[in-house]
CSV table of C-alpha atoms and ligand atoms in Angstrom, one decimal:
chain,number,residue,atom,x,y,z
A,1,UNK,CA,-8.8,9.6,-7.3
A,2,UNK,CA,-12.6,7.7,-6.4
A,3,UNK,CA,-12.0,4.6,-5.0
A,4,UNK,CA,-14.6,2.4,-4.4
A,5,UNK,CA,-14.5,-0.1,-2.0
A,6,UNK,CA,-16.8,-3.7,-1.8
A,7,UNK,CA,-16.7,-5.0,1.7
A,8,UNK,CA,-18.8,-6.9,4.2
A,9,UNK,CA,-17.2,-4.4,7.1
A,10,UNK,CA,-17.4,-1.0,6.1
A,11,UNK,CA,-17.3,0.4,9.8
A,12,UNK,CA,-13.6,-1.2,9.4
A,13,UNK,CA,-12.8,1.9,7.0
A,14,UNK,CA,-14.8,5.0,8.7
A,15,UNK,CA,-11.4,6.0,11.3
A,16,UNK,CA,-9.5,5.3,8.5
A,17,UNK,CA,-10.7,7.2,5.7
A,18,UNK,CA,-11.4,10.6,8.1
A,19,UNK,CA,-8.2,10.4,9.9
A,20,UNK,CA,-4.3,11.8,9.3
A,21,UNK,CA,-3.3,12.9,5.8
A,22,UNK,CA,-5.9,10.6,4.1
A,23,UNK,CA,-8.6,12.4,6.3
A,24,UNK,CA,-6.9,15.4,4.7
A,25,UNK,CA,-6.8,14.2,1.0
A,26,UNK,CA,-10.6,13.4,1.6
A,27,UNK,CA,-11.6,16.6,2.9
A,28,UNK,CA,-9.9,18.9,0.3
A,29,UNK,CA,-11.9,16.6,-2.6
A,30,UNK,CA,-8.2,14.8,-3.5
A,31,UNK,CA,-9.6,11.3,-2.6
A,32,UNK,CA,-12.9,10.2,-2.6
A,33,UNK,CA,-13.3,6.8,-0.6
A,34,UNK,CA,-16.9,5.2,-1.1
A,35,UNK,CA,-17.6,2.3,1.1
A,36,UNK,CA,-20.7,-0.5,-0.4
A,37,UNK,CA,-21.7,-3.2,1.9
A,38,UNK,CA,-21.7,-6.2,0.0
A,39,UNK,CA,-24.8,-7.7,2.3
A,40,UNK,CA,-27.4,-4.6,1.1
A,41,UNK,CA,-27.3,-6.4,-2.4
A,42,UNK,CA,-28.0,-9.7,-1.0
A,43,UNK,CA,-31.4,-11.0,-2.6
A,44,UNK,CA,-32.4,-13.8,-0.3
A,45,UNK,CA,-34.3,-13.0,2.3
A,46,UNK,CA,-32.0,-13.8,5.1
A,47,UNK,CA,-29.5,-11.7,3.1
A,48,UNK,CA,-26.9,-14.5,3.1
A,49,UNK,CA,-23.6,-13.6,1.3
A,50,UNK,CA,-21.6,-17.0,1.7
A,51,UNK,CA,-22.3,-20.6,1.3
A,52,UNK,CA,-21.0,-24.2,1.1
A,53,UNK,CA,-17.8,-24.8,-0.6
A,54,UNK,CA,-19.0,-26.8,-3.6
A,55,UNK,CA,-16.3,-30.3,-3.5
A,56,UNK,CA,-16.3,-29.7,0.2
A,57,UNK,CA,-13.4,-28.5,2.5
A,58,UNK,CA,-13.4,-26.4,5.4
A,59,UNK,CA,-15.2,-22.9,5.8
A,60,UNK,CA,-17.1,-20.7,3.4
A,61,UNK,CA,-17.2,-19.0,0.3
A,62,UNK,CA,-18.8,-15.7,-1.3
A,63,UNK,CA,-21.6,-16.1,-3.3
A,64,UNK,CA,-21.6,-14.4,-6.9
A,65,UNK,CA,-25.0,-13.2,-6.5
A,66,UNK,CA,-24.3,-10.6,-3.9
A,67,UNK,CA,-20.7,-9.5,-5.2
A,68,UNK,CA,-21.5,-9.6,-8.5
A,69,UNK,CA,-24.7,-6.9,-8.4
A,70,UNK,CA,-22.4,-4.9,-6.0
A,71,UNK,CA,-20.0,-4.5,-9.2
A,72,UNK,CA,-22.7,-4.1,-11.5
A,73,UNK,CA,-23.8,-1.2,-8.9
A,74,UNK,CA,-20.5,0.7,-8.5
A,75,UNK,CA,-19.5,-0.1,-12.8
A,76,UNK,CA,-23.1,1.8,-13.3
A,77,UNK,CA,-21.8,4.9,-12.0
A,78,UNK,CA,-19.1,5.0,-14.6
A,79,UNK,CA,-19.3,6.0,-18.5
A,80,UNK,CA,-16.8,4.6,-21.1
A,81,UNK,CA,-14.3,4.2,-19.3
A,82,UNK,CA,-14.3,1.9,-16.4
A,83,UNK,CA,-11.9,1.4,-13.6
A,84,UNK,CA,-9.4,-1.0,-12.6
A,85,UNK,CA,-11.3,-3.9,-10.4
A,86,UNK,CA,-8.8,-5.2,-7.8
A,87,UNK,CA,-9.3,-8.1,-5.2
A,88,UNK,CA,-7.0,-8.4,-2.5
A,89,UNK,CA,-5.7,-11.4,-2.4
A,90,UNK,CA,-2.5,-13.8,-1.1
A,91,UNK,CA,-2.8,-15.4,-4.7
A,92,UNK,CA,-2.3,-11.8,-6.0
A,93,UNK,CA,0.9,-10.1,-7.4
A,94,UNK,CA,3.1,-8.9,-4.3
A,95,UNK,CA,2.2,-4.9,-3.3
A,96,UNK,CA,5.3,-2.9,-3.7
A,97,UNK,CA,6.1,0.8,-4.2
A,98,UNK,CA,6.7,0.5,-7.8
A,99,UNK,CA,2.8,-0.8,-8.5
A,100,UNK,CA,1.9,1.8,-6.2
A,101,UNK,CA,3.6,4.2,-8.4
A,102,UNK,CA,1.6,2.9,-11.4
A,103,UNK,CA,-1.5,2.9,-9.5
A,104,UNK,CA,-1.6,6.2,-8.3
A,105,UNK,CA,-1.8,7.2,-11.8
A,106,UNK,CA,-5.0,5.8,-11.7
A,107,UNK,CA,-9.1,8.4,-11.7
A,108,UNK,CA,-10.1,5.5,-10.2
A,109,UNK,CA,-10.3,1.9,-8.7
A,110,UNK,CA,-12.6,-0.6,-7.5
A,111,UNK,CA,-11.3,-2.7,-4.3
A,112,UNK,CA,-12.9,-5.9,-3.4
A,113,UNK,CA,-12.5,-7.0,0.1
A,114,UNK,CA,-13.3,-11.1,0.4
A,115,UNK,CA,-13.9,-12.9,3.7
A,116,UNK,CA,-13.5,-16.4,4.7
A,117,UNK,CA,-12.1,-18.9,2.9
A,118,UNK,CA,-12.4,-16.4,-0.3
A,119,UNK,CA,-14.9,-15.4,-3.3
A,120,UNK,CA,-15.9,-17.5,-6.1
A,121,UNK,CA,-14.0,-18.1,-8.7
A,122,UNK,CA,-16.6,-16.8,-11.3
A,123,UNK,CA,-16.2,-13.3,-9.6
A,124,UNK,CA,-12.5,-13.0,-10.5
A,125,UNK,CA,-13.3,-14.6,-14.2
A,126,UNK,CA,-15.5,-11.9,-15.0
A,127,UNK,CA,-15.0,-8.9,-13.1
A,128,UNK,CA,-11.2,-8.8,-11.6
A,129,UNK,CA,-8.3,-6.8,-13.9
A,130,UNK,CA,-5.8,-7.1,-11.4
A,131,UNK,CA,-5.4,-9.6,-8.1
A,132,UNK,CA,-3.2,-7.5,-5.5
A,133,UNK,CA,-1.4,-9.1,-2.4
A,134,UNK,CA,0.0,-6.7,0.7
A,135,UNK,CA,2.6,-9.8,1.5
A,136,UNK,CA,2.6,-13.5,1.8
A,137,UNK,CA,0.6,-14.1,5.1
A,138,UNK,CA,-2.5,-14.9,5.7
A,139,UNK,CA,-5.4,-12.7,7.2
A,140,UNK,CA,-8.3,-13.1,8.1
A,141,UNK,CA,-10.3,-10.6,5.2
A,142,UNK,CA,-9.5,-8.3,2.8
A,143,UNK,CA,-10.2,-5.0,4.4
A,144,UNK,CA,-6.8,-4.4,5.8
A,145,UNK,CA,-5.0,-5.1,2.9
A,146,UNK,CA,-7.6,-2.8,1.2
A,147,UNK,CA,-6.2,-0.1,3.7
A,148,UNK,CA,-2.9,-1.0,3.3
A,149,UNK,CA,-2.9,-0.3,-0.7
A,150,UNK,CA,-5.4,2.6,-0.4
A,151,UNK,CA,-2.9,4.7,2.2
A,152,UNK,CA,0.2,3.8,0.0
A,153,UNK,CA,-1.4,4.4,-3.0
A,154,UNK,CA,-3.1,8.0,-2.2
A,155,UNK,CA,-0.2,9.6,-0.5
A,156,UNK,CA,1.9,9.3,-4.1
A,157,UNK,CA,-1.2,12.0,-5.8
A,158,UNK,CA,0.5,14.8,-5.6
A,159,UNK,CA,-0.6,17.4,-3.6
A,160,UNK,CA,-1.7,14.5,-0.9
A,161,UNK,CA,1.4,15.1,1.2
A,162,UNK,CA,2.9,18.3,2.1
A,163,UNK,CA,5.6,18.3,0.3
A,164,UNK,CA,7.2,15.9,-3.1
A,165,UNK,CA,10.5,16.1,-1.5
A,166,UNK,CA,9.4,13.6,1.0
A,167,UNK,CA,8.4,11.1,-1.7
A,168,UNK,CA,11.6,11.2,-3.4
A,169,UNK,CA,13.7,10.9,-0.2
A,170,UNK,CA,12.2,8.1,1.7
A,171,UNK,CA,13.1,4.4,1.7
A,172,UNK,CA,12.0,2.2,-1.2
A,173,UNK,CA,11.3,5.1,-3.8
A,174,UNK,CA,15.0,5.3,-4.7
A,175,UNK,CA,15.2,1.7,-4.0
A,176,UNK,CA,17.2,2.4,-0.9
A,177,UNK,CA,16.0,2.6,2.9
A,178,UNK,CA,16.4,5.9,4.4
A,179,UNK,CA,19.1,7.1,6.9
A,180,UNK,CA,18.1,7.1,10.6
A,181,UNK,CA,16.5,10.4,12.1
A,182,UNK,CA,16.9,12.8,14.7
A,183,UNK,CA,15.7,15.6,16.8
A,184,UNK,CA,16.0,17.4,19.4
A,185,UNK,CA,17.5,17.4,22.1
A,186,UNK,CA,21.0,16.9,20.8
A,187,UNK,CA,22.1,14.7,23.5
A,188,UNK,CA,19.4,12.4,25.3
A,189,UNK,CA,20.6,10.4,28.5
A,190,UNK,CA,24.0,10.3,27.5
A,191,UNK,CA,22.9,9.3,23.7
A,192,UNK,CA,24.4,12.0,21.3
A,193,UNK,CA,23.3,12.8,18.0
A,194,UNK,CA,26.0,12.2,15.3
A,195,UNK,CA,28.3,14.9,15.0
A,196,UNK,CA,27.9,15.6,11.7
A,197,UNK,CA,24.3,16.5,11.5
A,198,UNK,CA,25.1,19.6,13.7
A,199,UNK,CA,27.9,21.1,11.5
A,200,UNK,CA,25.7,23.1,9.2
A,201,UNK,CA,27.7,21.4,6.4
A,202,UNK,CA,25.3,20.4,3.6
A,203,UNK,CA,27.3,18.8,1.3
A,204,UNK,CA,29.0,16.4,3.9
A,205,UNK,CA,25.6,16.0,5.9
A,206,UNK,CA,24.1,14.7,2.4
A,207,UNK,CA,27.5,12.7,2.0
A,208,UNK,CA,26.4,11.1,5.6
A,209,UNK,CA,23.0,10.4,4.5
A,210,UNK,CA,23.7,8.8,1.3
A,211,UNK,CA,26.3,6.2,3.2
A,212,UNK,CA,23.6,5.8,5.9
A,213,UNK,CA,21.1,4.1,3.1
A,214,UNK,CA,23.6,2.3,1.7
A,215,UNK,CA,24.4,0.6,5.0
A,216,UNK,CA,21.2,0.3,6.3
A,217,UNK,CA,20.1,-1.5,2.9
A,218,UNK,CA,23.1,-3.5,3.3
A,219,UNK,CA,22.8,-4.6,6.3
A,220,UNK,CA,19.2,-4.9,6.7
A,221,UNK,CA,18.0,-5.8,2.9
A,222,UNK,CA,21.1,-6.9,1.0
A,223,UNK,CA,17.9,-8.2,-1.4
A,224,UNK,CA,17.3,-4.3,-2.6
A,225,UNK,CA,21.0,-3.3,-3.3
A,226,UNK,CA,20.9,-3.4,-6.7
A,227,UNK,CA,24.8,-2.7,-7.6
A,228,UNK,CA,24.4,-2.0,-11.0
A,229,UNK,CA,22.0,0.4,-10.3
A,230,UNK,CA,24.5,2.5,-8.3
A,231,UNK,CA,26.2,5.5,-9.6
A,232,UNK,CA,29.9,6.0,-8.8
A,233,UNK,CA,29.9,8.3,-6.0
A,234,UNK,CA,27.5,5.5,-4.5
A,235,UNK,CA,29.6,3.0,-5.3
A,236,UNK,CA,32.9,4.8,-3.5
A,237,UNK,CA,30.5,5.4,-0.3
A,238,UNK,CA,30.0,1.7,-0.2
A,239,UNK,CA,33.2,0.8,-0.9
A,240,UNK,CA,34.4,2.6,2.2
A,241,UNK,CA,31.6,1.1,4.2
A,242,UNK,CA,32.5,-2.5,3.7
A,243,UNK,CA,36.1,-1.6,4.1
A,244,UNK,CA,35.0,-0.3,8.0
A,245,UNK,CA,32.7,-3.3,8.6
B,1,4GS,C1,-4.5,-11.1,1.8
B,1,4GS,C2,-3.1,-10.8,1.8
B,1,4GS,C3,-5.2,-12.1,2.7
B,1,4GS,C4,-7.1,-14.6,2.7
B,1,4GS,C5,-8.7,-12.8,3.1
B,1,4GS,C6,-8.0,-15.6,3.4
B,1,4GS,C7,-9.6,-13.9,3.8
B,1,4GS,C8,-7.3,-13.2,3.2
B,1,4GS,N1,-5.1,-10.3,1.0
B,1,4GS,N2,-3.0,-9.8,0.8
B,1,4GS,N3,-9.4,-15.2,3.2
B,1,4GS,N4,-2.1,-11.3,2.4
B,1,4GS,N5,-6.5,-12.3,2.5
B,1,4GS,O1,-4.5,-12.7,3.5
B,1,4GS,O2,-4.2,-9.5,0.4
């Protein structure tokens, strides 16, 4: 996957992109990560890239000028078929493993990063497909929730982790969260791991793990437990759960 990324702050994404498994993915040709400094296209000569809020009001805004030949730029580099333009945003749809899913389907994407009190309006009319939020908060620019997609979004190619099996166990994929962990040594300042993770018993060690989502989404995200969703053998695990609770 290319990803392109429009930003006033590109330093912000050097550790980022050359560390851990992305670093990886990067350096095996998996993920290409291409920063553009939004301020090299400014044409004025003080190479301004905000101004005055027309109506008034607090704070700044991104000029089209700049942003907008920063597109053009990056678009250039494409043939027929252009990629999906994103802009991080609070006013965007919510991030969540599902969209990632969707995304990492993707050859490429175009992520722009907005500063201040946001870009103009003309930007997203012409140029933005899709408006993406990491969560309803605000920050203070775009660049972390850039990172935020980019690092949930590039460990779903395959081939980017290790192993697939990882993706299909962990929290959220199955629309559970996972069972708690544990590793040596067995028993830590009195704290003992459970039993039934040292039996060598697959089957009831699964059985464990299974009833450990269920409770933990339970208890911690009763929002995700989708019932209906559950097959039977889930169903008789949670049944005995809420019976011991
Ligand atoms: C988010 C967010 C965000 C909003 C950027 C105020 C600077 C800031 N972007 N998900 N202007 N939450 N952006 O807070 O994506």
């Amino acid at each position: 996957m290319k990803i392109d990324v429009l930003t006033l702050f590109p330093e912000m994404f050097e550790t980022f992109r050359t560390s851990s498994i992305l670093g990886r993915a990067v350096a095996n040709n998996m993920v290409s990560i291409q920063t553009h400094n939004i301020r090299d296209f400014a044409a004025n000569k003080h190479k301004n890239t905000d101004d005055y809020p027309y109506g008034g009001g607090a704070g700044m805004v991104m000029m089209v000028q700049p942003l907008s030949d920063a597109i053009k730029h990056v678009l250039a580099g494409y043939g027929e078929e252009k990629p999906k333009v994103i802009y991080l945003s609070p006013q965007g749809k919510v991030l969540t493993q599902s969209l990632a899913q969707q995304l990492s389907k993707e050859p490429a994407l175009i992520l722009l990063c907005g500063h201040y009190e946001g870009i103009d309006q003309r930007i997203i009319d012409r140029y933005v497909d899709m408006e993406i939020s990491i969560g309803d908060y605000v920050l203070t620019g775009g660049e972390l929730p850039a990172m935020v997609l980019i690092d949930c979004v590039t460990r779903l190619i395959p081939g980017v982790l290790g192993s697939s099996q990882s993706i299909l166990e962990e929290s959220h994929s199955a629309g559970l969260l996972e069972y708690p962990q544990y590793t040596r040594p067995a028993v830590y300042d009195g704290d003992a791991v459970p039993e039934v993770l040292l039996s060598g018993n697959h089957k009831e060690i699964e059985r464990w793990r299974r009833q450990q989502s269920l409770k933990n989404t339970l208890l911690k995200r009763p929002d995700l437990l989708d019932r209906d969703a559950l097959s039977d053998e889930d169903k008789k695990l949670l049944k005995e759960l809420e019976d011991t609770l």
